[in-house]
Amino acid sequence: MKKHSTKIYAWLYCLPAFTLIGVIVLFPILYTGYISLTNMNLYHWQDYTFVGADNYIRALVKVDSGFLSALATTLLWTAVNMILDVAIAYLLAVGLNVEGLRARRIYKTLLVFPWAMPAYVSILVWRVGMFNTEFGLLNRFLTALGFDKMDFLSRNVPAFLSCMTLNLWMSLPYMIVMIDGGLQSIDRSMYESAILDGANPWQKNWYITIPSLKKIMAPIIIMTTFTMFKQFDILYLLTMQKGAVSGSTLQTIITYAHQNAFVSNNYGLSSAVSMVIFVFIIVFSLWTNRAARTERSEQ
Amino acid sequence: MKSTGKKKLYLLFLNLFFICVCLLALVPVLYVFLLSLSSGGGALITGASGSLTLENYRKIIVEKPFLQWLFNSIVLSVGTMLLAMITSIGASYAFSRFRFRGKNAAMQLLLLLNAFPQILSMFAIFRLFRLMNLLDSHAGLIFIYAGSMCIFGIWNMKGYFDSIPIEIEEAAKIDGSGNLQLILRIIMPLARPAIIVTAVMVLIFVWNEYLFATTFMLREESYTLAGGLYQLQANDYSRSWPLFSAAAILVSVPILVIFFCIQKHMVSGLTAGGVKG
C-alpha cells in the first residue's frame, strides 16, 4: 500500500515539469521530424505533401546543397577551437599558479570579465568596436601602422579566424577557472617527491599535472565541445544578420538549418538537417557516456 | 643568491605577461565604455578624443523605449524563473528521493533533450504557437524559456538534493509532515546554494536571450532589452554606435553585478550535480 502511494507521489511531483518539457521541448522535436518528411515551404504552408526521404537525400547526397561543406566547417571549427581553448587555458592557469605570483587574485578577477558579459553584447561589441571597417579598433591599429583597412568579415578565411578569436575570447575565462580549480585539487606532496627525484618543471607538468587533471576535466571538456559544436550566435551576429550580411559564405550546420528555415523558408530541408544534427548529438553523447563508463570500471 | 635573482626576473616577466593578457581581455569592453561617453551622435565619432559626456545614457533612457524593454525583461526573467523553479524543484525532489520505474531512463532522456539545440526546433515551436495563439505574448516566451531551463534545473538540483541526508527528512516524517511540507521546510532551506545558483542561471539566460525574443515578438514595444539592443545595431538607418555602446553598458551592468556576487558559489553550485554522476 505504502509503496503504491509513493509511486503516485513521484509522478505527481514530476507531472508539471514533464508536461512543460513535453510541450516545449519534446513535441517540437517530434514535429520537426514530421516536417522533415514533407515539402513544407512558403508556398506549401498548409497544403504540403509527404516526400519521404527526399529532404535527407538532398542534404546528405547532393554536394551543392551546402550541408556537407557546412558540416566540414563545423567539425573544423569545433576541433580548432577546442584545442586552442584547452591549450591556452592550461598555459594561463599554470602561469597563474606559479609560486610567488602575488597579484594572481587581481588577474583572475579581471580575466573573468569576458565570461560575465552577456554573450550577445560581447559579440555585438566586437562587431562594432573591433571588426568594424570604419571605427573598429583593429582597423585603427592597421591604419596607424600604415596598412590598408581590412574588412575582416567579408571573406571566408578571415571571417573564420575572426569568429574564432572572438569565440576564444569568450570561452577562455570559463576554461581557465575550471583548470585552475582542478590544479588546486592536485595533491602537493606529489610535486615534492618529484622534486626529490630530480624532475624538471616540464616533467612535472607531463607526468603529474596533466594526468591528474584528466579525470577532473573530462566532463567539462565534453560539455565545452558540445557548446562549441552548437555555437550559433557568433557567426550569425557577425556575418549574417538580416540586412547586414557581411559577404562571407561561411556556414556551420546550425546556421545552415536556421537560414533554411527563416531566410529561404525551406522548412522541409531545414528540418531534415536538424534531425541529422540531432542524430549526431545522440551518437556523440552515447559514445562519451560509454567511454566514461568503461574508464570508471577500469579503475 | 643567484637563483633568487633569477626567480625575481622570472616573476617580473610573468607579471608583465599577465598584465598584457588582462589588457587583451578588457580592451573591447573598455573601448565600448569610452565610446559610450563620447560626444557627437551619428557615425561620425572620432573615438575617445573629444569631451566626455553622459548624453548618450540620457538619450537611450529618454528617447528609446528603454524602460519598456527593461520592464519586459524583468517580467520575462521573473516569470520564467518562477515557472522553471517550481516545476524543476518538484521533479528533482522526486528524482532524488523516490524510486520508480523508468527513473534512470527519464534522466537520460532529459539529458539528450537538453543536448538538442533549441534553435533547430524554433520553426516547429513557431508553428505550434501560431496555432495556440501564443505568438507576440510574454506568456509564450516564458513557456519556451522555462521549458528549456527546467531540464537544466532538474539535473543541477538533483545532485545537490542527493547530498542532503535522508535521515533529516525521516525525523520530520515521524512528526507528521507531508511531502510538500518536507520540501518547503527542510529541503529548500538546506539546498539554498544550489537553488540560488540555478535561479540566477535561469535569470541570466533569459536576460541574455535575443533570438527567440526577436523572432517571437513582433512589435518593438514588446521587445526585451536583448531584443531592443539587437534592434539598435541592426537597423541600418538609425545606427548610432555611441548610443548602442551606452545601451550595451547599461544592459551588462546588472548581469556583471549578479555574476560577481555569486561567483564564489558558482563552481560548487554548478559542479555538485555533475561530478557525482
CSV table of N, CA, C and O in Angstrom, one decimal, chain B residues 32-134:
chain,number,residue,atom,x,y,z
B,32,VAL,N,34.4,50.2,-25.7
B,32,VAL,CA,33.0,50.5,-25.8
B,32,VAL,C,32.5,51.4,-24.7
B,32,VAL,O,31.7,52.3,-24.9
B,33,PHE,N,33.1,51.3,-23.5
B,33,PHE,CA,32.8,52.2,-22.5
B,33,PHE,C,33.2,53.6,-22.9
B,33,PHE,O,32.4,54.6,-22.7
B,34,LEU,N,34.4,53.8,-23.5
B,34,LEU,CA,34.8,55.1,-23.9
B,34,LEU,C,33.9,55.6,-25.0
B,34,LEU,O,33.5,56.8,-25.0
B,35,LEU,N,33.5,54.7,-25.9
B,35,LEU,CA,32.6,55.1,-27.0
B,35,LEU,C,31.3,55.7,-26.4
B,35,LEU,O,30.7,56.7,-26.9
B,36,SER,N,30.8,55.0,-25.4
B,36,SER,CA,29.5,55.4,-24.8
B,36,SER,C,29.6,56.8,-24.2
B,36,SER,O,28.6,57.4,-24.0
B,37,LEU,N,30.8,57.2,-23.8
B,37,LEU,CA,30.9,58.5,-23.2
B,37,LEU,C,31.3,59.6,-24.2
B,37,LEU,O,31.4,60.8,-23.8
B,38,SER,N,31.5,59.2,-25.4
B,38,SER,CA,32.0,60.2,-26.4
B,38,SER,C,30.8,61.0,-26.9
B,38,SER,O,29.7,60.5,-27.1
B,39,SER,N,31.1,62.2,-27.2
B,39,SER,CA,30.0,63.1,-27.7
B,39,SER,C,29.9,63.0,-29.2
B,39,SER,O,30.7,62.3,-29.9
B,40,GLY,N,28.9,63.6,-29.8
B,40,GLY,CA,28.7,63.6,-31.2
B,40,GLY,C,28.0,62.3,-31.6
B,40,GLY,O,28.6,61.2,-31.7
B,41,GLY,N,26.7,62.5,-31.9
B,41,GLY,CA,25.9,61.3,-32.2
B,41,GLY,C,26.2,60.9,-33.7
B,41,GLY,O,27.2,61.3,-34.3
B,42,GLY,N,25.4,60.0,-34.2
B,42,GLY,CA,25.6,59.5,-35.5
B,42,GLY,C,26.9,58.7,-35.6
B,42,GLY,O,27.5,58.3,-34.6
B,43,ALA,N,27.4,58.5,-36.8
B,43,ALA,CA,28.5,57.6,-37.0
B,43,ALA,C,29.8,58.4,-37.1
B,43,ALA,O,30.9,57.8,-37.4
B,44,LEU,N,29.8,59.7,-36.9
B,44,LEU,CA,31.0,60.5,-37.2
B,44,LEU,C,31.8,60.7,-36.0
B,44,LEU,O,32.5,61.8,-35.9
B,45,ILE,N,31.9,59.8,-35.1
B,45,ILE,CA,32.7,60.0,-33.9
B,45,ILE,C,34.2,59.7,-34.2
B,45,ILE,O,34.5,59.0,-35.1
B,46,THR,N,35.0,60.3,-33.4
B,46,THR,CA,36.4,60.1,-33.6
B,46,THR,C,37.0,59.3,-32.4
B,46,THR,O,38.1,59.5,-32.0
B,47,GLY,N,36.2,58.5,-31.8
B,47,GLY,CA,36.7,57.7,-30.7
B,47,GLY,C,36.8,58.4,-29.4
B,47,GLY,O,35.9,59.1,-29.0
B,48,ALA,N,37.9,58.1,-28.7
B,48,ALA,CA,38.0,58.6,-27.3
B,48,ALA,C,38.3,60.1,-27.3
B,48,ALA,O,38.1,60.7,-26.2
B,49,SER,N,38.7,60.7,-28.4
B,49,SER,CA,39.0,62.1,-28.3
B,49,SER,C,37.7,62.9,-28.2
B,49,SER,O,36.6,62.4,-28.4
B,50,GLY,N,37.8,64.2,-27.9
B,50,GLY,CA,36.6,65.0,-27.7
B,50,GLY,C,36.2,64.9,-26.2
B,50,GLY,O,36.7,64.2,-25.5
B,51,SER,N,35.2,65.7,-25.9
B,51,SER,CA,34.8,65.7,-24.5
B,51,SER,C,34.0,64.5,-24.1
B,51,SER,O,33.3,63.9,-24.9
B,52,LEU,N,34.1,64.2,-22.8
B,52,LEU,CA,33.3,63.0,-22.3
B,52,LEU,C,31.9,63.5,-21.9
B,52,LEU,O,31.8,64.6,-21.3
B,53,THR,N,30.9,62.7,-22.1
B,53,THR,CA,29.6,63.2,-21.8
B,53,THR,C,28.7,62.0,-21.4
B,53,THR,O,28.9,60.9,-21.9
B,54,LEU,N,27.7,62.3,-20.6
B,54,LEU,CA,26.7,61.2,-20.3
B,54,LEU,C,25.5,61.3,-21.2
B,54,LEU,O,24.5,60.6,-21.0
B,55,GLU,N,25.5,62.2,-22.2
B,55,GLU,CA,24.4,62.5,-23.1
B,55,GLU,C,23.8,61.2,-23.7
B,55,GLU,O,22.6,61.0,-23.7
B,56,ASN,N,24.7,60.3,-24.1
B,56,ASN,CA,24.2,59.0,-24.7
B,56,ASN,C,23.3,58.2,-23.8
B,56,ASN,O,22.3,57.6,-24.2
B,57,TYR,N,23.7,58.2,-22.5
B,57,TYR,CA,22.9,57.5,-21.5
B,57,TYR,C,21.5,58.1,-21.3
B,57,TYR,O,20.5,57.5,-21.2
B,58,ARG,N,21.5,59.5,-21.3
B,58,ARG,CA,20.3,60.2,-21.2
B,58,ARG,C,19.4,59.9,-22.4
B,58,ARG,O,18.2,59.5,-22.2
B,59,LYS,N,20.0,59.9,-23.6
B,59,LYS,CA,19.2,59.7,-24.8
B,59,LYS,C,18.6,58.3,-24.8
B,59,LYS,O,17.5,58.1,-25.2
B,60,ILE,N,19.4,57.3,-24.4
B,60,ILE,CA,18.9,55.9,-24.6
B,60,ILE,C,17.8,55.7,-23.6
B,60,ILE,O,16.8,55.0,-23.9
B,61,ILE,N,17.8,56.3,-22.4
B,61,ILE,CA,16.8,56.1,-21.5
B,61,ILE,C,15.5,56.9,-21.8
B,61,ILE,O,14.4,56.4,-21.7
B,62,VAL,N,15.7,58.1,-22.3
B,62,VAL,CA,14.6,59.0,-22.6
B,62,VAL,C,14.0,58.8,-24.0
B,62,VAL,O,12.8,58.7,-24.1
B,63,GLU,N,14.8,58.7,-25.0
B,63,GLU,CA,14.3,58.7,-26.3
B,63,GLU,C,14.0,57.4,-26.9
B,63,GLU,O,13.2,57.2,-27.8
B,64,LYS,N,14.6,56.3,-26.3
B,64,LYS,CA,14.2,55.0,-26.8
B,64,LYS,C,13.3,54.3,-25.8
B,64,LYS,O,13.3,54.7,-24.6
B,65,PRO,N,12.5,53.3,-26.2
B,65,PRO,CA,11.6,52.7,-25.2
B,65,PRO,C,12.4,51.8,-24.2
B,65,PRO,O,12.0,50.7,-24.0
B,66,PHE,N,13.5,52.3,-23.7
B,66,PHE,CA,14.4,51.5,-22.9
B,66,PHE,C,13.7,51.0,-21.6
B,66,PHE,O,13.9,49.8,-21.3
B,67,LEU,N,13.0,51.9,-21.0
B,67,LEU,CA,12.3,51.5,-19.7
B,67,LEU,C,11.3,50.4,-20.0
B,67,LEU,O,11.1,49.5,-19.2
B,68,GLN,N,10.6,50.5,-21.1
B,68,GLN,CA,9.7,49.5,-21.5
B,68,GLN,C,10.4,48.1,-21.7
B,68,GLN,O,9.9,47.1,-21.3
B,69,TRP,N,11.5,48.2,-22.4
B,69,TRP,CA,12.3,47.0,-22.7
B,69,TRP,C,12.8,46.4,-21.3
B,69,TRP,O,12.7,45.2,-21.1
B,70,LEU,N,13.2,47.3,-20.4
B,70,LEU,CA,13.7,46.8,-19.1
B,70,LEU,C,12.5,46.1,-18.4
B,70,LEU,O,12.7,45.0,-17.8
B,71,PHE,N,11.4,46.7,-18.4
B,71,PHE,CA,10.2,46.1,-17.8
B,71,PHE,C,9.9,44.8,-18.4
B,71,PHE,O,9.7,43.8,-17.6
B,72,ASN,N,9.9,44.7,-19.7
B,72,ASN,CA,9.7,43.4,-20.4
B,72,ASN,C,10.7,42.3,-19.9
B,72,ASN,O,10.3,41.2,-19.7
B,73,SER,N,12.0,42.7,-19.9
B,73,SER,CA,13.0,41.8,-19.5
B,73,SER,C,12.7,41.3,-18.0
B,73,SER,O,12.9,40.1,-17.8
B,74,ILE,N,12.3,42.2,-17.2
B,74,ILE,CA,12.1,41.8,-15.8
B,74,ILE,C,10.9,40.9,-15.7
B,74,ILE,O,11.0,39.8,-15.0
B,75,VAL,N,9.8,41.2,-16.4
B,75,VAL,CA,8.6,40.3,-16.4
B,75,VAL,C,9.0,39.0,-16.9
B,75,VAL,O,8.7,37.9,-16.2
B,76,LEU,N,9.7,38.9,-18.0
B,76,LEU,CA,10.1,37.6,-18.5
B,76,LEU,C,11.0,36.8,-17.6
B,76,LEU,O,10.8,35.6,-17.4
B,77,SER,N,12.1,37.5,-17.1
B,77,SER,CA,13.0,36.7,-16.3
B,77,SER,C,12.4,36.2,-15.0
B,77,SER,O,12.6,35.1,-14.6
B,78,VAL,N,11.6,37.1,-14.4
B,78,VAL,CA,11.0,36.7,-13.1
B,78,VAL,C,9.9,35.6,-13.4
B,78,VAL,O,9.9,34.6,-12.7
B,79,GLY,N,9.1,35.8,-14.4
B,79,GLY,CA,8.1,34.8,-14.7
B,79,GLY,C,8.7,33.4,-15.0
B,79,GLY,O,8.3,32.4,-14.5
B,80,THR,N,9.8,33.5,-15.9
B,80,THR,CA,10.5,32.2,-16.2
B,80,THR,C,11.1,31.6,-15.0
B,80,THR,O,11.0,30.4,-14.8
B,81,MET,N,11.7,32.4,-14.2
B,81,MET,CA,12.4,31.8,-13.0
B,81,MET,C,11.3,31.1,-12.1
B,81,MET,O,11.6,30.0,-11.7
B,82,LEU,N,10.2,31.8,-11.9
B,82,LEU,CA,9.2,31.1,-11.0
B,82,LEU,C,8.7,29.8,-11.6
B,82,LEU,O,8.7,28.8,-10.9
B,83,LEU,N,8.3,29.9,-12.9
B,83,LEU,CA,7.8,28.6,-13.5
B,83,LEU,C,8.8,27.5,-13.6
B,83,LEU,O,8.6,26.4,-13.2
B,84,ALA,N,10.1,27.9,-14.0
B,84,ALA,CA,11.1,26.9,-14.1
B,84,ALA,C,11.5,26.3,-12.7
B,84,ALA,O,11.7,25.1,-12.6
B,85,MET,N,11.5,27.1,-11.7
B,85,MET,CA,12.0,26.7,-10.4
B,85,MET,C,10.9,25.8,-9.8
B,85,MET,O,11.2,24.7,-9.2
B,86,ILE,N,9.6,26.2,-9.9
B,86,ILE,CA,8.5,25.4,-9.3
B,86,ILE,C,8.5,24.0,-9.9
B,86,ILE,O,8.5,23.0,-9.2
B,87,THR,N,8.5,24.0,-11.2
B,87,THR,CA,8.4,22.7,-11.9
B,87,THR,C,9.7,21.8,-11.6
B,87,THR,O,9.6,20.6,-11.3
B,88,SER,N,10.9,22.5,-11.6
B,88,SER,CA,12.1,21.6,-11.5
B,88,SER,C,12.4,21.2,-10.1
B,88,SER,O,12.9,20.2,-9.9
B,89,ILE,N,12.0,22.1,-9.1
B,89,ILE,CA,12.2,21.6,-7.7
B,89,ILE,C,11.4,20.4,-7.4
B,89,ILE,O,11.9,19.4,-6.9
B,90,GLY,N,10.1,20.4,-7.8
B,90,GLY,CA,9.3,19.2,-7.6
B,90,GLY,C,9.9,18.0,-8.3
B,90,GLY,O,10.0,17.0,-7.6
B,91,ALA,N,10.2,18.1,-9.5
B,91,ALA,CA,10.7,17.0,-10.3
B,91,ALA,C,12.1,16.5,-9.7
B,91,ALA,O,12.3,15.3,-9.5
B,92,SER,N,13.0,17.4,-9.3
B,92,SER,CA,14.3,16.9,-8.9
B,92,SER,C,14.1,16.3,-7.5
B,92,SER,O,14.9,15.4,-7.1
B,93,TYR,N,13.1,16.8,-6.7
B,93,TYR,CA,12.9,16.1,-5.4
B,93,TYR,C,12.4,14.7,-5.7
B,93,TYR,O,12.9,13.7,-5.0
B,94,ALA,N,11.5,14.5,-6.6
B,94,ALA,CA,11.0,13.2,-6.9
B,94,ALA,C,12.2,12.3,-7.4
B,94,ALA,O,12.3,11.1,-7.0
B,95,PHE,N,13.0,12.8,-8.3
B,95,PHE,CA,14.1,12.1,-8.8
B,95,PHE,C,15.1,11.7,-7.8
B,95,PHE,O,15.8,10.7,-7.8
B,96,SER,N,15.3,12.6,-6.8
B,96,SER,CA,16.3,12.3,-5.8
B,96,SER,C,15.8,11.4,-4.7
B,96,SER,O,16.5,10.6,-4.1
B,97,ARG,N,14.5,11.4,-4.3
B,97,ARG,CA,14.0,10.7,-3.1
B,97,ARG,C,13.2,9.5,-3.4
B,97,ARG,O,13.1,8.6,-2.6
B,98,PHE,N,12.5,9.4,-4.5
B,98,PHE,CA,11.6,8.3,-4.8
B,98,PHE,C,12.3,7.3,-5.7
B,98,PHE,O,13.1,7.7,-6.6
B,99,ARG,N,11.8,6.1,-5.6
B,99,ARG,CA,12.3,5.1,-6.6
B,99,ARG,C,11.1,4.8,-7.4
B,99,ARG,O,10.0,4.4,-6.9
B,100,PHE,N,11.2,4.9,-8.7
B,100,PHE,CA,10.1,4.5,-9.5
B,100,PHE,C,10.6,4.0,-10.9
B,100,PHE,O,11.7,4.3,-11.2
B,101,ARG,N,9.8,3.2,-11.5
B,101,ARG,CA,10.3,2.6,-12.8
B,101,ARG,C,10.5,3.7,-13.8
B,101,ARG,O,9.8,4.7,-13.9
B,102,GLY,N,11.6,3.5,-14.6
B,102,GLY,CA,11.9,4.4,-15.7
B,102,GLY,C,12.6,5.7,-15.2
B,102,GLY,O,12.8,6.6,-15.9
B,103,LYS,N,13.0,5.7,-13.9
B,103,LYS,CA,13.7,6.9,-13.4
B,103,LYS,C,15.0,7.2,-14.1
B,103,LYS,O,15.1,8.3,-14.7
B,104,ASN,N,15.8,6.2,-14.2
B,104,ASN,CA,17.1,6.5,-14.9
B,104,ASN,C,16.9,6.8,-16.4
B,104,ASN,O,17.6,7.6,-16.9
B,105,ALA,N,16.0,6.0,-17.0
B,105,ALA,CA,15.7,6.3,-18.4
B,105,ALA,C,15.3,7.7,-18.6
B,105,ALA,O,15.7,8.4,-19.5
B,106,ALA,N,14.4,8.2,-17.7
B,106,ALA,CA,13.9,9.5,-17.8
B,106,ALA,C,15.0,10.6,-17.7
B,106,ALA,O,15.1,11.5,-18.4
B,107,MET,N,15.9,10.3,-16.7
B,107,MET,CA,17.0,11.3,-16.5
B,107,MET,C,17.9,11.3,-17.8
B,107,MET,O,18.3,12.4,-18.2
B,108,GLN,N,18.2,10.1,-18.4
B,108,GLN,CA,19.0,10.1,-19.6
B,108,GLN,C,18.3,10.8,-20.7
B,108,GLN,O,18.9,11.6,-21.5
B,109,LEU,N,17.0,10.6,-20.9
B,109,LEU,CA,16.2,11.2,-21.9
B,109,LEU,C,16.3,12.7,-21.8
B,109,LEU,O,16.5,13.4,-22.8
B,110,LEU,N,16.1,13.2,-20.5
B,110,LEU,CA,16.2,14.6,-20.3
B,110,LEU,C,17.5,15.2,-20.8
B,110,LEU,O,17.6,16.3,-21.4
B,111,LEU,N,18.6,14.5,-20.5
B,111,LEU,CA,19.9,14.9,-20.9
B,111,LEU,C,20.0,15.0,-22.4
B,111,LEU,O,20.6,16.0,-22.9
B,112,LEU,N,19.5,14.1,-23.1
B,112,LEU,CA,19.5,14.0,-24.5
B,112,LEU,C,18.7,15.2,-25.1
B,112,LEU,O,19.2,15.9,-26.0
B,113,LEU,N,17.5,15.4,-24.5
B,113,LEU,CA,16.7,16.5,-25.0
B,113,LEU,C,17.4,17.8,-24.8
B,113,LEU,O,17.3,18.7,-25.6
B,114,ASN,N,18.1,17.9,-23.7
B,114,ASN,CA,18.8,19.2,-23.4
B,114,ASN,C,20.0,19.4,-24.4
B,114,ASN,O,20.3,20.5,-24.7
B,115,ALA,N,20.5,18.3,-25.0
B,115,ALA,CA,21.6,18.5,-25.9
B,115,ALA,C,21.1,19.0,-27.3
B,115,ALA,O,21.8,19.4,-28.1
B,116,PHE,N,19.8,18.8,-27.5
B,116,PHE,CA,19.2,19.3,-28.8
B,116,PHE,C,19.2,20.8,-28.8
B,116,PHE,O,18.5,21.4,-27.9
B,117,PRO,N,19.9,21.5,-29.7
B,117,PRO,CA,19.9,22.9,-29.7
B,117,PRO,C,18.4,23.4,-30.0
B,117,PRO,O,17.9,23.0,-31.0
B,118,GLN,N,17.9,24.3,-29.2
B,118,GLN,CA,16.5,24.7,-29.3
B,118,GLN,C,16.3,25.5,-30.6
B,118,GLN,O,15.2,25.6,-31.1
B,119,ILE,N,17.4,26.1,-31.1
B,119,ILE,CA,17.2,26.9,-32.4
B,119,ILE,C,16.7,26.0,-33.5
B,119,ILE,O,15.9,26.4,-34.3
B,120,LEU,N,17.1,24.7,-33.4
B,120,LEU,CA,16.7,23.8,-34.5
B,120,LEU,C,15.2,23.5,-34.5
B,120,LEU,O,14.6,23.1,-35.5
B,121,SER,N,14.6,23.5,-33.3
B,121,SER,CA,13.1,23.3,-33.3
B,121,SER,C,12.3,24.6,-33.3
B,121,SER,O,11.1,24.6,-33.0
B,122,MET,N,13.0,25.7,-33.5
B,122,MET,CA,12.4,27.0,-33.4
B,122,MET,C,11.2,27.1,-34.3
B,122,MET,O,10.1,27.6,-34.0
B,123,PHE,N,11.4,26.6,-35.6
B,123,PHE,CA,10.3,26.7,-36.5
B,123,PHE,C,9.1,25.9,-36.1
B,123,PHE,O,8.0,26.4,-36.2
B,124,ALA,N,9.3,24.7,-35.6
B,124,ALA,CA,8.2,23.9,-35.1
B,124,ALA,C,7.5,24.6,-34.0
B,124,ALA,O,6.2,24.6,-34.0
B,125,ILE,N,8.2,25.2,-33.0
B,125,ILE,CA,7.6,25.9,-31.9
B,125,ILE,C,6.8,27.1,-32.5
B,125,ILE,O,5.7,27.4,-32.0
B,126,PHE,N,7.4,27.8,-33.5
B,126,PHE,CA,6.7,28.9,-34.1
B,126,PHE,C,5.4,28.5,-34.7
B,126,PHE,O,4.3,29.2,-34.4
B,127,ARG,N,5.3,27.4,-35.4
B,127,ARG,CA,4.1,26.9,-36.0
B,127,ARG,C,3.1,26.5,-34.9
B,127,ARG,O,1.9,26.8,-35.0
B,128,LEU,N,3.6,25.8,-33.9
B,128,LEU,CA,2.7,25.4,-32.8
B,128,LEU,C,2.1,26.6,-32.1
B,128,LEU,O,0.9,26.6,-31.8
B,129,PHE,N,3.0,27.6,-31.8
B,129,PHE,CA,2.5,28.8,-31.1
B,129,PHE,C,1.5,29.6,-31.9
B,129,PHE,O,0.6,30.3,-31.4
B,130,ARG,N,1.7,29.6,-33.2
B,130,ARG,CA,0.7,30.3,-34.1
B,130,ARG,C,-0.6,29.7,-33.9
B,130,ARG,O,-1.7,30.4,-33.8
B,131,LEU,N,-0.6,28.4,-33.9
B,131,LEU,CA,-1.9,27.6,-33.7
B,131,LEU,C,-2.5,27.9,-32.4
B,131,LEU,O,-3.7,28.1,-32.2
B,132,MET,N,-1.7,28.0,-31.3
B,132,MET,CA,-2.2,28.2,-30.0
B,132,MET,C,-2.3,29.7,-29.6
B,132,MET,O,-2.6,30.1,-28.5
B,133,ASN,N,-2.1,30.6,-30.6
B,133,ASN,CA,-2.2,32.0,-30.4
B,133,ASN,C,-1.3,32.5,-29.3
B,133,ASN,O,-1.6,33.4,-28.6
B,134,LEU,N,-0.1,32.0,-29.2
B,134,LEU,CA,0.9,32.4,-28.2
B,134,LEU,C,2.0,33.3,-28.8
B,134,LEU,O,2.9,33.7,-28.0
